[in-house]
Each structure stands twice: as C-alpha cells, then as structure tokens.
Coordinates of C-alpha atoms in Angstrom, one line a residue:
M30 CA 32.0 21.5 29.6
R31 CA 28.9 20.1 31.3
G32 CA 27.1 20.0 28.1
D33 CA 29.7 17.6 26.8
L34 CA 29.5 15.7 29.9
V35 CA 25.8 15.2 29.3
R36 CA 26.2 14.0 25.9
K37 CA 28.6 11.6 26.8
L38 CA 26.4 10.1 29.5
A39 CA 23.3 10.1 27.3
A40 CA 25.3 8.2 24.6
R41 CA 26.8 5.7 27.3
C42 CA 23.4 4.9 28.7
L43 CA 21.4 4.5 25.3
S44 CA 24.2 2.0 23.6
T45 CA 24.2 0.2 27.2
G46 CA 20.7 -0.1 27.6
L47 CA 19.6 -1.0 23.7
A48 CA 22.3 -3.6 24.2
V49 CA 21.3 -5.2 27.4
L50 CA 17.3 -4.8 26.2
A51 CA 18.3 -6.6 22.7
F52 CA 19.9 -9.3 24.6
V53 CA 17.0 -9.7 27.1
V54 CA 14.2 -9.7 24.4
L55 CA 16.0 -12.3 22.3
A56 CA 17.1 -14.8 25.2
L57 CA 13.9 -14.7 27.3
T58 CA 10.9 -14.0 24.7
D59 CA 9.9 -15.1 21.4
A60 CA 10.3 -11.6 19.7
T61 CA 12.8 -12.5 17.7
G62 CA 12.0 -9.8 15.0
W63 CA 11.9 -7.2 17.6
G64 CA 15.0 -8.1 19.3
L65 CA 16.9 -8.1 16.1
A66 CA 15.8 -4.7 15.4
L67 CA 16.9 -3.6 19.1
A68 CA 20.3 -5.4 18.3
V69 CA 20.6 -3.0 15.3
A70 CA 19.7 0.1 17.1
A71 CA 22.1 -1.0 19.8
A72 CA 25.0 -1.1 17.1
V73 CA 24.1 2.1 15.9
A74 CA 23.9 3.7 19.2
S75 CA 27.5 2.2 20.4
A76 CA 28.7 3.4 17.0
V77 CA 27.3 7.1 18.0
E78 CA 29.2 6.6 21.5
Q79 CA 32.6 6.0 20.0
R80 CA 32.1 9.4 18.3
V81 CA 30.9 11.1 21.2
R82 CA 33.6 9.4 23.3
P83 CA 36.6 8.4 21.6
G84 CA 38.5 6.0 23.1
A85 CA 35.2 4.4 25.1
D86 CA 35.6 0.8 26.0
L87 CA 32.6 -0.9 24.2
V88 CA 33.3 -4.4 25.2
A89 CA 30.6 -5.5 27.1
E90 CA 28.1 -3.6 24.7
T91 CA 29.6 -5.4 21.5
T92 CA 29.8 -8.8 23.3
L93 CA 25.9 -8.6 24.3
I94 CA 25.0 -7.6 20.9
A95 CA 27.0 -10.5 19.4
A96 CA 25.6 -12.8 21.6
A97 CA 22.0 -11.4 21.1
V98 CA 22.2 -11.8 17.3
L99 CA 23.6 -15.2 17.7
V100 CA 20.7 -16.4 19.4
G101 CA 18.2 -14.7 17.0
Y102 CA 20.1 -16.2 14.5
W103 CA 19.8 -19.8 15.9
R104 CA 16.0 -19.1 16.1
R105 CA 15.5 -18.2 13.0
L106 CA 17.5 -21.1 11.5
D107 CA 15.6 -23.7 13.7
D108 CA 17.3 -26.5 12.4
G109 CA 19.6 -27.7 15.1
V110 CA 23.1 -26.7 15.1
D111 CA 24.5 -25.3 12.3
L112 CA 28.5 -25.3 12.1
A113 CA 28.7 -22.3 9.9
L114 CA 26.8 -20.0 12.8
V115 CA 29.2 -21.8 15.2
A116 CA 32.0 -21.0 13.3
T117 CA 30.5 -17.5 12.9
A118 CA 30.3 -17.3 16.7
L119 CA 33.9 -18.3 17.3
V120 CA 35.1 -15.3 14.5
L121 CA 32.9 -12.7 16.3
L122 CA 34.3 -13.8 19.6
G123 CA 37.6 -13.3 18.1
L124 CA 36.9 -9.9 16.8
V125 CA 35.4 -8.7 20.3
L126 CA 38.4 -9.8 22.2
L127 CA 41.0 -8.3 19.5
V128 CA 39.7 -5.0 18.5
G129 CA 39.9 -3.0 21.9
P130 CA 43.3 -4.0 22.2
L131 CA 44.3 -3.2 18.5
R132 CA 42.7 0.0 18.5
T133 CA 44.4 1.1 21.8
A134 CA 47.8 -0.1 19.9
G135 CA 47.0 1.8 17.1
N136 CA 46.1 5.0 18.8
L137 CA 49.9 4.8 20.2
E138 CA 51.1 5.2 16.3
M139 CA 52.0 8.3 15.0
R140 CA 49.7 9.9 12.1
T141 CA 50.4 12.7 9.5
A142 CA 49.1 14.9 6.9
N143 CA 50.9 16.7 4.2
L144 CA 54.0 14.4 4.5
P145 CA 54.4 11.6 2.6
V146 CA 54.5 8.6 4.3
R147 CA 52.1 5.6 4.6
T148 CA 50.3 5.6 7.9
W149 CA 47.0 3.5 7.0
T150 CA 47.2 1.2 9.8
P151 CA 46.8 3.1 12.7
V152 CA 44.0 5.0 10.9
V153 CA 42.4 1.6 9.9
A154 CA 43.0 0.5 13.7
D155 CA 40.8 3.4 15.0
Q156 CA 37.9 2.3 13.0
L157 CA 37.9 -1.5 14.0
G158 CA 35.2 -0.8 16.5
T159 CA 32.9 0.6 14.0
A160 CA 33.6 -2.2 11.2
L161 CA 33.0 -4.7 13.9
L162 CA 29.3 -3.0 14.9
G163 CA 28.4 -3.0 11.2
L164 CA 29.5 -6.5 10.9
L165 CA 27.2 -7.3 13.7
A166 CA 24.3 -5.2 11.9
V167 CA 24.8 -7.2 8.8
V168 CA 24.7 -10.0 10.8
A169 CA 21.5 -9.2 12.2
L170 CA 20.0 -8.3 8.7
A171 CA 20.9 -11.7 7.8
A172 CA 19.2 -13.5 10.6
A173 CA 16.1 -11.2 10.0
L174 CA 15.9 -12.4 6.4
T175 CA 16.9 -16.3 7.4
V176 CA 19.6 -16.1 5.1
P177 CA 21.9 -19.2 5.1
A178 CA 24.7 -18.8 7.9
V179 CA 27.6 -19.3 5.5
V180 CA 26.8 -15.7 4.3
P181 CA 27.6 -14.1 7.7
L182 CA 30.4 -16.7 8.2
V183 CA 32.1 -15.6 5.0
A184 CA 31.4 -11.7 6.2
S185 CA 33.0 -12.2 9.5
L186 CA 36.1 -13.8 7.7
L187 CA 36.6 -10.9 5.5
V188 CA 36.4 -8.5 8.6
G189 CA 39.3 -11.1 10.5
A190 CA 41.3 -10.9 7.5
G191 CA 41.2 -7.3 7.9
V192 CA 41.9 -7.1 11.8
G193 CA 44.7 -9.6 11.3
A194 CA 46.5 -7.6 8.7
V195 CA 46.3 -4.6 11.0
A196 CA 47.5 -6.7 14.0
L197 CA 50.7 -7.8 11.8
D198 CA 51.4 -4.6 10.8
L199 CA 51.4 -3.0 14.2
A200 CA 53.4 -6.1 15.9
R201 CA 56.0 -5.4 12.9
R202 CA 56.2 -1.8 14.1
R203 CA 56.3 -2.2 17.5
F204 CA 58.8 -5.2 17.8
R205 CA 60.8 -4.7 14.5
P206 CA 61.2 -0.8 13.4
G207 CA 62.9 0.2 10.6
A208 CA 66.4 0.6 10.5
G209 CA 67.1 4.6 11.2
G210 CA 63.8 5.0 12.8
G211 CA 60.1 5.0 11.5
A212 CA 59.4 6.6 8.1
V213 CA 57.7 9.7 9.6
G214 CA 60.9 10.4 11.1
R215 CA 62.8 9.6 7.8
A216 CA 60.2 11.9 6.0
L217 CA 61.0 14.7 8.4
R218 CA 64.8 14.4 8.3
R219 CA 64.1 15.2 4.5
H220 CA 62.0 17.9 5.2
Q221 CA 64.2 19.9 7.4
P222 CA 62.1 21.7 9.6
E223 CA 63.5 24.8 11.5
F224 CA 60.7 25.0 13.9
V225 CA 57.7 23.4 15.1
L226 CA 54.3 24.8 16.5
Y227 CA 53.5 22.6 19.3
F228 CA 49.8 21.8 20.1
S229 CA 47.4 20.0 22.9
A230 CA 44.1 21.4 23.9
P231 CA 40.6 20.6 24.4
P232 CA 38.0 19.9 21.4
G233 CA 37.3 22.5 19.5
S234 CA 40.6 24.6 19.9
E235 CA 42.1 24.3 16.8
Y236 CA 41.4 28.1 16.1
Q237 CA 44.3 28.7 18.4
V238 CA 46.5 27.2 15.8
T239 CA 44.8 28.2 12.6
M240 CA 45.2 32.0 13.6
W241 CA 48.9 31.6 13.5
L242 CA 49.7 29.4 10.5
P243 CA 49.6 32.1 8.0
Y244 CA 52.1 34.1 9.7
L245 CA 54.1 31.2 10.5
E246 CA 54.3 30.4 6.8
R247 CA 55.2 34.0 6.3
I248 CA 58.3 33.6 8.3
G249 CA 59.6 31.6 5.0
R250 CA 61.4 28.8 6.8
P251 CA 60.4 25.1 6.7
F252 CA 58.4 24.0 10.0
L253 CA 55.9 21.3 11.1
V254 CA 52.7 20.9 13.2
M255 CA 53.0 18.6 16.4
L256 CA 49.7 17.7 17.7
R257 CA 48.6 15.8 21.0
E258 CA 45.0 14.8 20.2
P259 CA 44.1 12.8 16.9
E260 CA 40.7 15.0 16.5
F261 CA 42.7 18.3 15.3
L262 CA 44.7 16.3 12.5
A263 CA 42.3 17.0 9.7
P264 CA 41.1 20.4 10.6
I265 CA 44.8 21.5 10.9
A266 CA 46.0 20.0 8.0
A267 CA 43.5 21.4 5.6
A268 CA 44.7 25.0 6.8
T269 CA 48.4 24.6 5.8
D270 CA 50.7 22.9 3.6
A271 CA 52.9 22.4 6.3
P272 CA 53.6 18.6 7.6
V273 CA 51.0 18.0 10.6
V274 CA 52.0 15.4 12.9
Y275 CA 49.9 13.5 15.6
C276 CA 52.3 12.3 18.5
P277 CA 50.5 10.3 20.8
T278 CA 53.5 9.3 23.0
L279 CA 56.6 10.7 24.0
R280 CA 58.5 8.0 22.1
A281 CA 56.6 9.6 19.1
M282 CA 57.7 12.9 20.1
D283 CA 61.2 11.8 20.4
E284 CA 61.1 10.6 16.1
A285 CA 59.2 13.5 15.3
L286 CA 61.5 16.3 17.0
V287 CA 64.4 15.7 14.4
P288 CA 67.9 17.4 14.8
S289 CA 67.3 20.4 12.4
L290 CA 64.7 22.3 14.7
R291 CA 65.9 25.3 16.6
A292 CA 62.9 26.5 18.0
A293 CA 59.4 25.7 19.4
F294 CA 56.3 27.9 19.3
Y295 CA 53.3 27.3 21.6
V296 CA 50.0 28.9 21.6
N297 CA 48.4 28.1 25.1
H298 CA 49.8 26.8 28.4
G299 CA 48.4 23.6 28.1
A300 CA 50.1 21.0 30.4
K301 CA 51.0 18.5 27.7
N302 CA 53.6 21.5 26.5
S303 CA 55.7 20.3 29.5
H304 CA 56.5 17.3 27.2
C305 CA 58.2 19.3 24.6
I306 CA 59.7 21.8 26.9
R307 CA 61.8 19.1 28.0
F308 CA 64.1 19.9 24.5
T309 CA 66.6 21.9 26.3
Q310 CA 68.2 22.6 23.0
L311 CA 65.5 24.1 21.4
T312 CA 64.2 27.7 21.9
H313 CA 60.9 27.6 23.3
V314 CA 58.1 30.8 22.3
Q315 CA 55.0 31.4 23.6
L316 CA 52.6 33.1 21.2
H317 CA 49.1 33.0 22.8
H318 CA 46.3 32.9 21.1
G319 CA 44.7 36.3 21.8
D320 CA 45.4 39.3 24.4
S321 CA 43.3 40.2 26.9
D322 CA 42.7 41.2 30.4
K323 CA 41.8 37.9 31.6
A324 CA 43.4 36.1 34.4
P325 CA 45.0 33.3 31.9
S326 CA 46.8 36.2 30.2
A327 CA 49.1 36.8 33.0
N328 CA 49.6 32.8 33.7
P329 CA 52.7 32.2 36.0
V330 CA 53.5 29.2 33.6
S331 CA 54.7 31.8 31.0
G332 CA 57.9 31.8 33.2
I333 CA 59.3 28.4 31.7
F334 CA 59.3 29.6 28.2
D335 CA 62.6 31.1 26.8
R336 CA 60.8 33.8 24.8
I337 CA 57.1 35.4 25.5
F338 CA 55.7 37.0 22.5
V339 CA 53.3 39.7 23.5
A340 CA 51.4 42.1 21.6
G341 CA 52.5 45.3 23.1
P342 CA 54.0 46.8 26.9
A343 CA 50.5 46.2 28.3
A344 CA 50.9 42.9 28.4
I345 CA 54.3 42.9 30.2
D346 CA 52.6 45.5 33.0
R347 CA 50.0 42.6 33.0
Y348 CA 52.3 40.3 34.5
A349 CA 53.8 42.6 37.1
R350 CA 50.1 43.6 38.2
A351 CA 49.1 40.1 38.8
G352 CA 52.4 39.6 40.9
V353 CA 54.1 37.6 38.2
Q354 CA 58.1 38.0 38.1
I355 CA 59.4 37.2 34.9
P356 CA 62.9 38.7 33.7
A357 CA 62.2 41.5 31.1
D358 CA 64.8 40.2 28.7
K359 CA 62.1 37.2 28.1
F360 CA 59.4 39.5 26.7
V361 CA 59.4 40.7 22.9
V362 CA 56.8 43.3 21.6
V363 CA 55.7 41.9 18.4
G364 CA 52.2 43.3 17.7
R365 CA 49.1 41.4 17.2
P366 CA 49.7 40.0 13.4
Q367 CA 46.0 39.0 12.9
V368 CA 44.8 42.7 13.1
E369 CA 46.7 43.3 10.0
S370 CA 43.8 43.3 7.7
V371 CA 41.2 45.2 10.1
Q372 CA 40.3 48.4 8.6
V373 CA 41.0 51.4 10.6
R374 CA 38.5 54.2 11.4
Q375 CA 40.4 57.5 12.1
E376 CA 37.7 59.9 12.6
P377 CA 34.8 58.7 15.3
A378 CA 31.2 58.1 14.1
R379 CA 28.8 59.6 15.9
G380 CA 25.3 59.9 15.7
L381 CA 24.6 56.4 14.4
A382 CA 21.3 56.2 13.5
H383 CA 21.3 52.5 12.1
P384 CA 24.2 51.2 13.4
T385 CA 25.6 47.5 13.0
V386 CA 26.9 46.2 16.3
L387 CA 29.1 43.0 17.2
Y388 CA 28.3 41.4 20.2
T389 CA 30.8 38.5 21.3
P390 CA 29.6 36.9 24.6
T391 CA 32.3 34.7 26.0
W392 CA 32.3 31.4 27.6
T393 CA 32.1 30.5 31.4
G394 CA 35.5 29.2 31.8
H395 CA 36.6 26.4 33.4
H396 CA 36.2 27.8 36.9
A397 CA 34.0 30.4 38.7
D398 CA 36.9 33.2 38.5
A399 CA 37.2 33.0 34.9
D400 CA 33.7 33.3 34.1
Y401 CA 33.1 36.7 32.4
C402 CA 30.1 35.4 30.2
S403 CA 27.2 38.1 29.5
L404 CA 24.8 35.5 28.1
P405 CA 22.5 35.7 31.2
V406 CA 21.6 39.0 30.6
A407 CA 22.3 39.4 26.8
E408 CA 18.4 39.0 25.7
Q409 CA 17.6 42.6 27.6
L410 CA 20.7 43.9 26.0
L411 CA 20.0 42.8 22.4
R412 CA 16.3 44.2 22.9
R413 CA 17.8 47.5 23.4
L414 CA 19.9 47.3 20.6
L415 CA 17.1 46.6 18.4
E416 CA 15.0 49.5 19.7
R417 CA 17.9 51.8 18.6
G418 CA 17.7 50.5 15.0
A419 CA 20.7 48.3 15.4
T420 CA 21.9 45.3 13.1
V421 CA 23.3 42.7 15.4
I422 CA 26.0 40.5 14.5
L423 CA 26.2 37.7 17.5
R424 CA 29.3 35.8 17.4
A425 CA 29.6 33.7 20.4
H426 CA 32.4 31.7 21.6
P427 CA 33.6 28.3 20.2
Y428 CA 33.1 26.7 23.7
T429 CA 29.4 28.1 24.6
T430 CA 27.6 25.2 23.4
Q431 CA 29.5 23.1 26.0
N432 CA 27.4 24.4 28.9
P433 CA 23.8 23.7 28.5
A434 CA 22.5 26.9 30.3
S435 CA 24.5 28.9 27.8
A436 CA 23.5 26.7 25.0
R437 CA 19.7 27.6 25.7
Q438 CA 20.4 31.4 26.4
L439 CA 22.2 31.6 22.8
G440 CA 19.2 29.6 21.5
R441 CA 17.0 32.2 22.8
L442 CA 19.2 35.0 21.6
T443 CA 18.8 33.3 18.0
E444 CA 15.2 33.1 18.2
L445 CA 15.1 36.9 18.9
L446 CA 17.2 38.0 16.3
T447 CA 15.4 35.5 13.8
A448 CA 11.9 37.1 14.8
D449 CA 13.4 40.6 14.6
R450 CA 15.0 40.0 10.8
A451 CA 11.7 38.6 9.6
R452 CA 9.9 41.7 10.9
T453 CA 12.1 44.5 10.0
G454 CA 14.6 43.0 7.2
R455 CA 17.5 44.2 9.0
P456 CA 20.5 41.3 8.2
H457 CA 21.6 40.4 11.6
V458 CA 24.2 37.6 11.4
F459 CA 24.5 34.7 13.9
G460 CA 24.7 31.1 14.2
S461 CA 26.7 29.4 11.3
A462 CA 26.6 32.6 9.1
A463 CA 28.7 34.3 11.9
R464 CA 31.2 31.3 12.4
E465 CA 31.6 31.3 8.7
L466 CA 33.0 34.9 8.6
S467 CA 36.4 35.7 10.4
L468 CA 36.8 38.0 13.5
T469 CA 38.4 40.5 11.0
E470 CA 35.3 40.3 8.8
C471 CA 33.3 40.9 11.6
V472 CA 35.1 43.9 13.0
N473 CA 35.4 45.5 9.7
S474 CA 31.6 44.9 9.2
S475 CA 30.5 46.6 12.2
D476 CA 30.3 50.3 13.8
A477 CA 30.7 49.3 17.4
L478 CA 31.1 46.1 19.5
V479 CA 29.4 44.7 23.0
S480 CA 32.0 41.9 24.6
D481 CA 32.8 40.3 27.6
V482 CA 36.4 40.4 28.9
S483 CA 38.2 38.7 26.1
G484 CA 40.9 38.8 23.6
V485 CA 38.2 40.1 21.0
I486 CA 38.7 43.7 22.7
S487 CA 42.3 43.9 21.8
D488 CA 41.8 43.3 18.2
Y489 CA 38.7 45.7 18.1
L490 CA 40.9 48.2 19.5
Y491 CA 43.1 48.2 16.5
S492 CA 40.0 49.4 14.5
G493 CA 39.7 52.9 16.5
K494 CA 35.9 52.2 16.7
P495 CA 34.1 52.4 20.1
Y496 CA 33.4 49.3 22.4
A497 CA 31.5 48.4 25.5
V498 CA 32.7 45.7 28.0
T499 CA 30.6 44.0 30.3
D500 CA 31.5 43.6 34.0
M501 CA 29.6 40.4 35.1
G502 CA 31.4 40.1 38.3
G503 CA 29.4 43.2 39.4
E504 CA 33.0 44.8 40.7
G505 CA 31.9 48.6 39.9
D506 CA 35.0 50.7 40.5
R507 CA 37.6 47.8 40.7
F508 CA 36.4 46.7 37.3
V509 CA 38.8 49.1 35.4
E510 CA 41.5 48.3 37.9
R511 CA 41.3 44.7 37.1
F512 CA 40.9 44.8 33.5
P513 CA 42.6 48.3 32.3
L514 CA 41.4 47.7 28.7
A515 CA 38.0 48.5 29.9
G516 CA 39.4 52.0 30.7
S517 CA 39.1 53.0 27.1
G518 CA 35.5 51.5 26.5
Y519 CA 32.0 52.0 28.1
V520 CA 31.4 49.5 31.3
L521 CA 28.2 48.0 31.2
R522 CA 27.0 47.0 34.2
R523 CA 25.7 43.3 35.4
D524 CA 22.1 44.4 36.3
L525 CA 22.0 46.5 32.9
S526 CA 21.0 49.6 35.1
N527 CA 23.2 51.6 32.7
V528 CA 22.4 50.1 29.6
D529 CA 21.1 53.3 28.0
G530 CA 23.8 55.8 29.1
V531 CA 26.2 53.3 27.6
L532 CA 24.6 52.6 24.4
T533 CA 24.5 56.5 23.9
D534 CA 28.2 56.4 24.4
L535 CA 28.8 53.7 22.1
L536 CA 26.6 54.6 19.2
D537 CA 26.2 58.5 19.7
T538 CA 28.8 60.6 21.6
D539 CA 31.6 58.3 21.8
P540 CA 33.4 60.6 24.6
L541 CA 36.7 58.5 24.6
A542 CA 37.5 58.0 21.0
E543 CA 40.8 60.1 21.6
A544 CA 41.6 57.8 24.6
R545 CA 41.6 54.8 22.6
W546 CA 44.5 55.7 20.7
A547 CA 46.6 55.9 23.5
T548 CA 45.6 52.5 24.6
R549 CA 45.9 51.0 21.3
R550 CA 49.7 51.7 21.6
R551 CA 50.1 50.3 24.8
Y552 CA 48.1 47.1 24.1
L553 CA 49.2 46.4 20.2
G554 CA 52.4 48.4 20.0
D555 CA 53.5 51.3 18.1
F556 CA 54.1 49.9 14.3
P557 CA 53.4 51.3 11.2
A558 CA 49.8 49.9 9.8
E559 CA 51.5 48.9 6.3
S560 CA 53.8 46.8 7.7
Y561 CA 52.1 45.8 10.8
A562 CA 52.7 42.1 10.8
D563 CA 56.6 42.5 10.1
A564 CA 57.2 43.0 13.7
F565 CA 56.5 39.4 14.4
L566 CA 57.8 38.1 11.3
S567 CA 61.3 39.7 12.0
A568 CA 61.2 38.9 15.8
A569 CA 60.8 35.0 14.9
R570 CA 63.4 35.4 12.4
R571 CA 65.9 36.7 14.9
E572 CA 64.9 33.9 17.2
L573 CA 65.6 31.0 14.9
T574 CA 68.8 32.9 13.4
A575 CA 70.1 32.7 17.2
A576 CA 68.9 29.5 18.0
S577 CA 70.8 28.2 14.9
D578 CA 74.2 29.9 16.0
T579 CA 73.9 28.6 19.5
A580 CA 73.2 25.1 17.7
A581 CA 76.2 25.4 15.8
E582 CA 78.4 25.7 18.9
R583 CA 77.0 22.7 20.4
S584 CA 76.3 19.2 19.2
P585 CA 73.8 18.9 16.3
Q586 CA 72.3 15.9 18.1
L587 CA 68.8 16.8 20.0
S588 CA 68.0 15.3 23.2
P589 CA 65.5 15.8 25.8
L590 CA 66.4 16.7 29.1
A591 CA 67.0 13.7 31.1

C-alpha cells in the first residue's frame, strides 16, 4: 500500500508544481513559449493524476493552467482587448467551476455492463475533467501558433455544450426519475436474477470474483454481480455474460436489489458487505476467495452470514482454534471447486534431477501480524533452487508491487531468473508471463511448491505433490500449531538455516507423501474427483431453493433492515 501512496503523492506534486510553474513563468516573465509548454505539461500531469487518484480535486491546478494559458494567449495576440479571448476566458471559467460538481454527481449514478440500458451520462461525466484538460492543451497550442482567438472560443463552446447536456441529464435523473424506478431497475426486473454476487475491495482484487464466476454460472440460475467500486466494472464484465452493476450509493443498491433475488454471495469480509446484509430477506452466503491458515480465514465477521461455505472440515476447526464461536449449522463443506482441473499425482515423484518448482510469495498484508511475505529472503532461496537444476515459476501476489521494498525484491528475483535463463536455457516463468497463466496451469506445470502461508497451499494440496512453507515469523515449533497445513509440508526457517534439508525432502525423498492425503481430505473435503465441483453447485442450489420456499411464505416485497 505504501507504493500506491508514493505514486499518488508523486502525481500530486508533479501536477501542482507544473501548474504553479507555468503560471509564474507566463505571468512574471517574457518566456511565453516556455510557459505555454509548461502549461501543456501541467495539463498532461493533471490527467495522469486523475488516473492515479480517481476522484482527485484538481480545481486549483486547472484554474492555474487556464489562467496561465489565457495570459500567454493575450501576450501572443498583442493587440489590446480581444472580445473572443474574453469570451473564451468566461467559458473556461464556467467549465472549471462545473466539471468537478458534475463529475461528483456522475459518480453517484449507477453504471452497468451486460445489461441493455443506456448509462452514457455517468461515463461522460467521469471524463469531463480529462476533456477540460485536453481543451486547455488545445488552447495553449493555439496560443503558441498565434491562431485567432475565435478558434479556441469555438472549441470551448463545443465542450461547454457537451457539459451542458451532461448537466441537464443528471438533473433530470435526480429530480425527475422515471416512473417505476430507473432504467437499470426495470432491466433487472426483466432479467429476474435469483442471486447476487456482491463485491467491494481495494484496487487489484478482481481475481476474488473472477475465480468464482464460472461456478456461479454453472449453478444455472440467472444472477447479477454488484460492485461498489467503479474500476472493477470493465474487468469483471469481461469475465462473464451476467449483468454487472456498479452501485455507488445505498439508494442505487435499493434499485438494483430487485424482488426476484433470493440470496447474496460474498467473496471477502469487506466493510461494505454490511450495506447488503441489511437486506434481511436474502440468504447471505460467504464463499471466501481462498482457503488458508491465515488469520483473516477465521475472521469473526463471518458470523454475520447465514451460511459459510468452506472447503473442508479443517476450515471449521480453524474458527474454533481462533476462539471464534459460530453455530455449526452455518457451515457447509463444499470443497474448493477451483481445483477441479488440477492434475493429481498419485505416486510420489522422488529423486527429481531437473524439477520445476512453483514459488508463490505472498504480500506483506495490511498489518504486521498478517505479514507472511518471504521476499526478503527469496534471493538466497532461488539461488539454492537454481543450484539444484530447478526451473522456477515465480508467481507473486497481485498486491506485491504496492509495497516499494517488495517491488524492489521482486525485481532482483526477475533479474536473477533472466540471467540464469540466458546462461542455462532453462525456461523460467516470471513477470507478466506468470500472471498470464492461471494458478491451475502453474500447479499442473510444476513438480513442487515453495509458498508462504496463503491459500495457494490448499489449492496445491489437491495435486498430491510436495510443498514447503516459509516460517517468516520465526515461530519454530509453534509454527505448525498456528498453521496446521504446514504439518504436511516442509517448513523453511526464516534464516534459511535448514534450506538444504528442506529442498532434499521436497525434491528427493518426500517423507510426508502419505500424510498429505489425509490432510487433503480435511482441507478440501472428500468428494469424487470426477464430480468435485458438484458439491458446491448442489449446496448453492439448495440455498436458493430454500430461500425461494421461505420467500413464498412471506411478502414478496424485498426491503432493507430499517
């Protein structure tokens, strides 16, 4: 998260600094050409900041850029008062004052994908700031070329007309809503969804949804995906044919949660989940986005859901071990359907001369007690693997680059693997190439796993192949007590003092091969391989049927908890 903060701060400083510098140069010096170039640079920097900091208030920067450009234009014309330039200044002032409020108003409107409704106004409103910055760049270019002031006036009026159309449509939506609710609500009523996948998370978390979409589609009932952050709309809509709706407000949720809905599924413990759980006539089901021994996997917040779908009995034990008291009837063991395509190796592969090892370092977490990241010691680990003739698949957590230190460490690993690939020809996989592969493809391509405490281990466990787990907390004997899944793997100490012995067990002797099968049943359920995902599908359908039966006994009107 610190890396994200650094990027935002750098973007802010650059846009503000260039805007101030452009105004000072044009207002106080005779370097008009340089000043106009700085104004264009400031407009570009401000546009970049809008991408890095969605929702950023750039009124001050935009005002400075506009003032600088107009001063430069006046100096270029050098023929006294030009009425066209005065009119341009007034139009630009109006746009500067209007763009921010209209963008805010547009962000309060619903947006959709995979649904036959027109929602162009919020999308256009979100781009008004960029359009204004582009207009200022055009005016600066016109000033540099000494184009008559009527040209930027016409351009400003055209942009102003578009802004006016957006303003009128937003006002109509707000003060004169259509009869029977909005267009989105009407389209969803026609769609008749039976359940909703509700999602709210930090940027870069869409994988939590996309891993579940194929299985939600296989349930065979109409559904919708509800998002609370706009940046997820495009990537999630591209992964499904189901309607995807961005609901920025509680009022928007009221419209989207139509009466046909019977259940809501969740994939994390996001704070905004409470906004949907208030609808008490829905059955609320927590799916999680992985199964691991991490502390968040036994979050007490799970108790607010009506059902908690877990991969195996070990997940239920995890809550009890953490002192989280949840009624037993809330838990449903459904396996981990995402592993159904994982190839299972029944016989241990010992004495591997040229193994392929999957290494999956996790991120540093939001808090110190959730920091299981092994990247600080990874360079030495990878060197030992390369000495053993291993081909490495390096697949880091999507959040890794948000921490500058982790990003640098990951960069050094990339350089190490690049150099070894050039020297030996071994086809190491890392960077974008590793992210293009699914986790299942990485598992199937490897002979063994080295991982931090994470859900990857549970998925890998299904393959029957050996794995090593890093003890980055230096807990020694207590490590397996806290993270029982490590008991069927080989624990790698933080100081790597036992790295040679662990790699021998992992790639040569594998003494825990038999123990892993019992662990596999406890963590991933005991379901037939040929119909493994059916456990989840059947459980989900049962919840929908039960919810429909309950709804039939009550009023069909969906209403939130007051």
